């Protein structure tokens, strides 16, 4: 396959490269003689991450930019998340993904990450996990994805235990005009359309639609074949009004996805969100936001529906050497869970849950180069009382190019509906005493730009967990079973990534993470399904990404990953895979590209879940036009 | 790991290919932005009390972390408007920026771009921001589109600050928020 790609690249180059080279460049000293119109037409070197200002956030933060997503060629949100070296992504089958940071990955175990799109939480209160394939915002309109590994600290909402995935879409002002994209291959087809237009004097709006149709994967030998085809669409709008000091956003989405595991399987829903930012003075600002989200999934004879109302507000004040943020939020969900497939049910089958939180944080400049961030969040849910979640961070920034930080924080995952109220008569008892899973995390890191063309981030963590879920006998030695809080233990590891502008036309990203887990059962506890609680995590993973401008209009992107062995039974060996995109820009408005994923193997396995299917090599052709 | 070697070989092969056909683009986006900044003075009219009087020069400020490494200073030396020179000042904070005609607002460790902009609102200063420094927007907001440095113009904000922007500059903007 590698050879085929190489030949393809050469053919592309010689067919189109020479005419593209007719565009002449200029030197910096020539700029003085140009008119302002000529300046606006000058082709500049592609911006690299290394030239961007260093974020002063004292956390293990990786930012996936819009350019990263578009240039990589990925066709879905979960595939885009593979670009973050501090996330572990397992494709369970064509439709389902498990995504986590710092361990606990798996369909059941992956319940310790907060994921949100434009401030709207997308994890389900049923199990605190995310149905990643049911979220398909138009990838071209994503502004950035912030990925924080480790506790989210004070400023993010509930469930930010092991990480935060914060997806933001572009301001409608930045998406004026049209965009259309079509991709087609044997295994997958997608189409996207967006049109943005100004409204009145100070507003803009875009409407979009995205469609996808994905073929199922084959099963592992001796494993059950799952009919994991799925297809669906998502559409919506975003409108933004006002200016920096007074900004109002209204946005909403609708989606429907159909699957084939059993006839009639589908998921559908919609949401609407409003957010208002206002500067009160030169040093203070307020933000309020509210949304409604309606979600319904019918899957293998299970009906799962959740209606969410969420409201939150915060105030930012800068005074002297203090930057203070304080706020609070309320979320309520009304769910319904009806299981016609097996004996497991939630009792009651419909319930309203509440989560409240208040928080305050102060970033205090102790000295010009030294900041201390102290924050606390108080959180209460229907199932557990007020939880005290403090965090303390130190950021030492001796100059603009270097940041050293350290943090200690406490985070909890409050019980989900399944933790407390899942039962099966005679087989599984409900767990009214199931309590929050707790984490105390110690972290330290460095982020900086050792040279003008290199950026580097290294972080180390030591996490102490307690009360992690176990599946045990309700009483001694015989069914029924019951969920309890029996695991205690620690994880530790290192995450590092670097970006290099090797030459003006070659950028390279390298990243990797390691994870050690050391858990033991507390006295009097057993776990019959450790797989479901501790997750199945590789000990290490490495990512490499390369972006070459082969010619002014021709770009080759390659993304390689190596993922270590999963020790948790059933064991799964390590694997290496490669994806890539070869893109030719015909005109400023029109791009043609060839995208391949999983190029090294016809089939490979990423998850040791019993129902895992094998991701296949996939090649597709795409075109994108703006108008 | 049999494929590891092949990936490295592929990357090296592509590197050789890349080195053999260097891109024609030699300037960075920061160079072009630095060249734009002093030129804006020609296409903007300040209210009479704020415009330079006598033989005084235009004042161009870089407020906060300077990404240009002297690029603005050398660009400003090559430009003049109606015989007036353009002098460049580098300011750590927004205090004192009220006297600037043009302020490239970059933010810094102590104060975000948004906070700096808020402090300059209502003053006759042509604020310029950069999408590299986040979403906060001044009257002119740089962004890179299709490998070219372009900008948005907030004419509504400019008119609140009593600043008039010529149609030639407005025509170059990729978006204008109108009065």
Coordinates of N, CA, C and O in Angstrom, one line a residue, chain A residues 376-445:
Chain A
X376 N -12.2 26.0 43.9 CA -13.0 25.0 44.6 C -14.3 24.9 43.9 O -14.9 25.9 43.4
X377 N -14.8 23.7 43.7 CA -16.1 23.5 43.2 C -16.9 22.6 44.2 O -16.4 21.7 44.8
X378 N -18.1 23.0 44.4 CA -19.0 22.2 45.2 C -20.1 21.6 44.3 O -20.7 22.4 43.5
X379 N -20.3 20.3 44.4 CA -21.2 19.7 43.4 C -22.1 18.7 44.2 O -21.7 18.0 45.1
X380 N -23.4 18.8 43.8 CA -24.4 17.9 44.5 C -25.3 17.3 43.4 O -25.6 17.9 42.5
X381 N -25.5 16.0 43.5 CA -26.4 15.3 42.6 C -27.6 14.7 43.4 O -27.5 14.6 44.6
X382 N -28.6 14.2 42.6 CA -29.7 13.6 43.3 C -29.3 12.4 44.1 O -29.8 12.2 45.2
X383 N -28.2 11.7 43.7 CA -27.8 10.5 44.4 C -26.9 10.7 45.6 O -26.8 9.9 46.5
X384 N -26.1 11.8 45.5 CA -25.1 12.0 46.6 C -25.1 13.5 47.0 O -25.5 14.3 46.3
X385 N -24.7 13.7 48.3 CA -24.7 15.1 48.8 C -23.6 15.9 48.3 O -22.9 15.5 47.3
X386 N -23.3 17.1 48.9 CA -22.4 18.0 48.4 C -21.0 17.4 48.4 O -20.5 16.8 49.3
X387 N -20.3 17.5 47.2 CA -18.9 17.0 47.1 C -18.0 18.2 47.0 O -18.3 19.1 46.4
X388 N -16.9 18.1 47.7 CA -15.9 19.2 47.8 C -14.8 18.9 46.8 O -14.1 17.8 47.0
X389 N -14.6 19.7 45.8 CA -13.6 19.4 44.7 C -12.6 20.5 44.6 O -12.8 21.4 43.8
X390 N -11.6 20.6 45.4 CA -10.6 21.6 45.3 C -9.5 21.3 44.3 O -9.3 20.2 44.0
X391 N -8.9 22.3 43.8 CA -7.6 22.1 43.1 C -6.7 23.3 43.3 O -7.1 24.5 43.4
X392 N -5.4 23.0 43.3 CA -4.4 24.0 43.5 C -3.3 23.8 42.4 O -2.8 22.7 42.3
X393 N -3.0 24.9 41.7 CA -2.1 24.8 40.6 C -1.0 25.9 40.7 O -1.4 27.0 41.2
X394 N 0.1 25.6 40.3 CA 1.2 26.6 40.3 C 1.7 26.7 38.9 O 2.0 25.7 38.2
X395 N 1.9 27.9 38.4 CA 2.4 28.1 37.0 C 3.6 29.1 37.1 O 3.4 30.2 37.5
X396 N 4.7 28.6 36.7 CA 5.9 29.4 36.7 C 6.3 29.7 35.2 O 6.6 28.7 34.5
X397 N 6.3 30.9 34.8 CA 6.5 31.3 33.4 C 7.7 32.3 33.3 O 7.5 33.5 33.3
X398 N 8.9 31.7 33.4 CA 10.1 32.6 33.4 C 10.2 33.5 32.2 O 10.7 34.6 32.3
X399 N 9.6 33.1 31.1 CA 9.6 34.0 29.9 C 8.5 33.5 29.0 O 7.8 32.6 29.4
X400 N 8.3 34.2 27.9 CA 7.2 33.9 27.0 C 7.2 32.5 26.4 O 6.3 31.9 25.9
X401 N 8.4 31.8 26.5 CA 8.6 30.6 25.7 C 8.5 29.3 26.6 O 8.6 28.2 26.1
X402 N 8.5 29.5 27.9 CA 8.5 28.4 28.8 C 7.5 28.5 30.0 O 7.4 29.5 30.6
X403 N 6.9 27.4 30.2 CA 5.9 27.3 31.4 C 6.2 26.0 32.1 O 6.2 24.9 31.5
X404 N 6.4 26.1 33.4 CA 6.5 24.9 34.2 C 5.3 24.9 35.2 O 5.0 26.0 35.8
X405 N 4.6 23.8 35.3 CA 3.4 23.8 36.2 C 3.3 22.6 37.0 O 3.9 21.6 36.7
X406 N 2.6 22.7 38.1 CA 2.3 21.5 39.0 C 0.9 21.7 39.5 O 0.4 22.9 39.7
X407 N 0.2 20.6 39.8 CA -1.1 20.7 40.3 C -1.5 19.6 41.2 O -1.0 18.5 41.1
X408 N -2.4 19.8 42.2 CA -3.0 18.7 42.9 C -4.5 19.0 42.9 O -4.9 20.1 43.1
X409 N -5.3 18.0 42.6 CA -6.7 18.2 42.6 C -7.5 17.0 43.0 O -7.0 15.9 43.0
X410 N -8.7 17.2 43.4 CA -9.6 16.1 43.8 C -10.8 16.2 42.8 O -11.3 17.2 42.5
X411 N -11.2 15.0 42.3 CA -12.3 14.9 41.4 C -13.1 13.7 41.8 O -12.6 12.7 42.3
X412 N -14.4 13.7 41.4 CA -15.2 12.5 41.7 C -16.1 12.3 40.5 O -16.4 13.2 39.7
X413 N -16.5 11.0 40.3 CA -17.5 10.6 39.3 C -18.7 10.3 40.2 O -18.7 9.3 40.9
X414 N -19.8 11.1 40.1 CA -20.9 10.8 40.9 C -21.7 9.6 40.3 O -21.6 9.4 39.1
X415 N -22.5 8.9 41.0 CA -23.1 7.7 40.5 C -24.1 8.0 39.4 O -24.8 9.0 39.4
X416 N -24.1 7.2 38.4 CA -25.0 7.3 37.3 C -26.3 6.5 37.6 O -26.3 5.7 38.6
X417 N -27.2 6.6 36.7 CA -28.5 5.8 36.9 C -28.1 4.3 37.0 O -28.7 3.5 37.8
X418 N -27.2 3.8 36.1 CA -26.9 2.4 36.0 C -26.2 2.0 37.3 O -26.5 0.9 37.9
X419 N -25.3 2.8 37.8 CA -24.6 2.5 39.1 C -25.6 2.2 40.2 O -25.4 1.2 41.0
X420 N -26.6 3.0 40.3 CA -27.5 2.9 41.5 C -28.7 2.0 41.2 O -29.1 1.3 42.1
X421 N -29.3 2.1 40.0 CA -30.7 1.6 39.9 C -30.9 0.5 38.9 O -32.0 0.2 38.5
X422 N -29.8 0.0 38.3 CA -29.9 -1.1 37.4 C -30.2 -2.4 38.2 O -29.5 -2.7 39.2
X423 N -31.2 -3.2 37.8 CA -31.5 -4.4 38.5 C -32.0 -5.5 37.6 O -32.6 -5.2 36.5
X424 N -31.9 -6.7 38.0 CA -32.5 -7.9 37.3 C -33.0 -8.8 38.4 O -32.2 -9.3 39.2
X425 N -34.3 -9.1 38.4 CA -34.8 -9.8 39.5 C -34.1 -11.2 39.7 O -33.9 -11.9 38.8
X426 N -33.6 -11.4 40.9 CA -32.9 -12.6 41.3 C -31.5 -12.7 40.8 O -30.7 -13.6 41.1
X427 N -31.0 -11.7 39.9 CA -29.7 -11.8 39.3 C -28.8 -10.6 39.8 O -27.7 -10.7 40.1
X428 N -29.4 -9.4 39.7 CA -28.7 -8.2 40.1 C -29.6 -7.3 41.0 O -30.7 -6.9 40.6
X429 N -29.1 -7.0 42.1 CA -29.8 -6.1 43.0 C -29.4 -4.7 42.8 O -28.3 -4.4 42.4
X430 N -30.4 -3.7 43.0 CA -30.0 -2.3 42.9 C -28.9 -2.0 43.9 O -28.8 -2.7 44.9
X431 N -28.2 -0.9 43.8 CA -27.1 -0.5 44.7 C -27.4 0.9 45.3 O -26.7 1.8 44.9
X432 N -28.3 0.9 46.2 CA -28.7 2.3 46.8 C -27.5 2.9 47.6 O -27.5 4.1 47.8
X433 N -26.5 2.0 47.9 CA -25.3 2.6 48.7 C -24.2 2.9 47.8 O -23.1 3.3 48.3
X434 N -24.3 2.7 46.5 CA -23.2 3.0 45.6 C -22.8 4.4 45.7 O -23.7 5.3 45.6
X435 N -21.5 4.7 46.0 CA -21.1 6.1 46.2 C -20.2 6.6 45.1 O -19.9 5.9 44.1
X436 N -19.8 7.9 45.2 CA -19.0 8.4 44.1 C -17.6 7.7 44.0 O -17.0 7.3 45.1
X437 N -17.1 7.6 42.8 CA -15.7 7.2 42.6 C -14.8 8.4 42.8 O -15.1 9.4 42.3
X438 N -13.7 8.2 43.5 CA -12.9 9.4 43.9 C -11.5 9.4 43.3 O -10.9 8.3 43.2
X439 N -11.0 10.5 43.1 CA -9.6 10.6 42.6 C -8.9 11.8 43.3 O -9.5 12.9 43.4
X440 N -7.7 11.6 43.7 CA -6.8 12.7 44.0 C -5.6 12.6 43.0 O -5.0 11.5 42.9
X441 N -5.4 13.6 42.3 CA -4.4 13.6 41.2 C -3.3 14.6 41.5 O -3.5 15.7 41.9
X442 N -2.1 14.1 41.3 CA -0.9 14.9 41.4 C -0.3 15.0 40.0 O -0.2 14.0 39.3
X443 N 0.0 16.2 39.5 CA 0.5 16.4 38.1 C 1.6 17.4 38.1 O 1.6 18.3 38.9
X444 N 2.4 17.3 37.1 CA 3.4 18.3 36.9 C 3.8 18.3 35.4 O 3.7 17.2 34.8
X445 N 4.2 19.4 34.9 CA 4.5 19.4 33.5 C 5.3 20.6 33.1 O 5.5 21.6 33.8

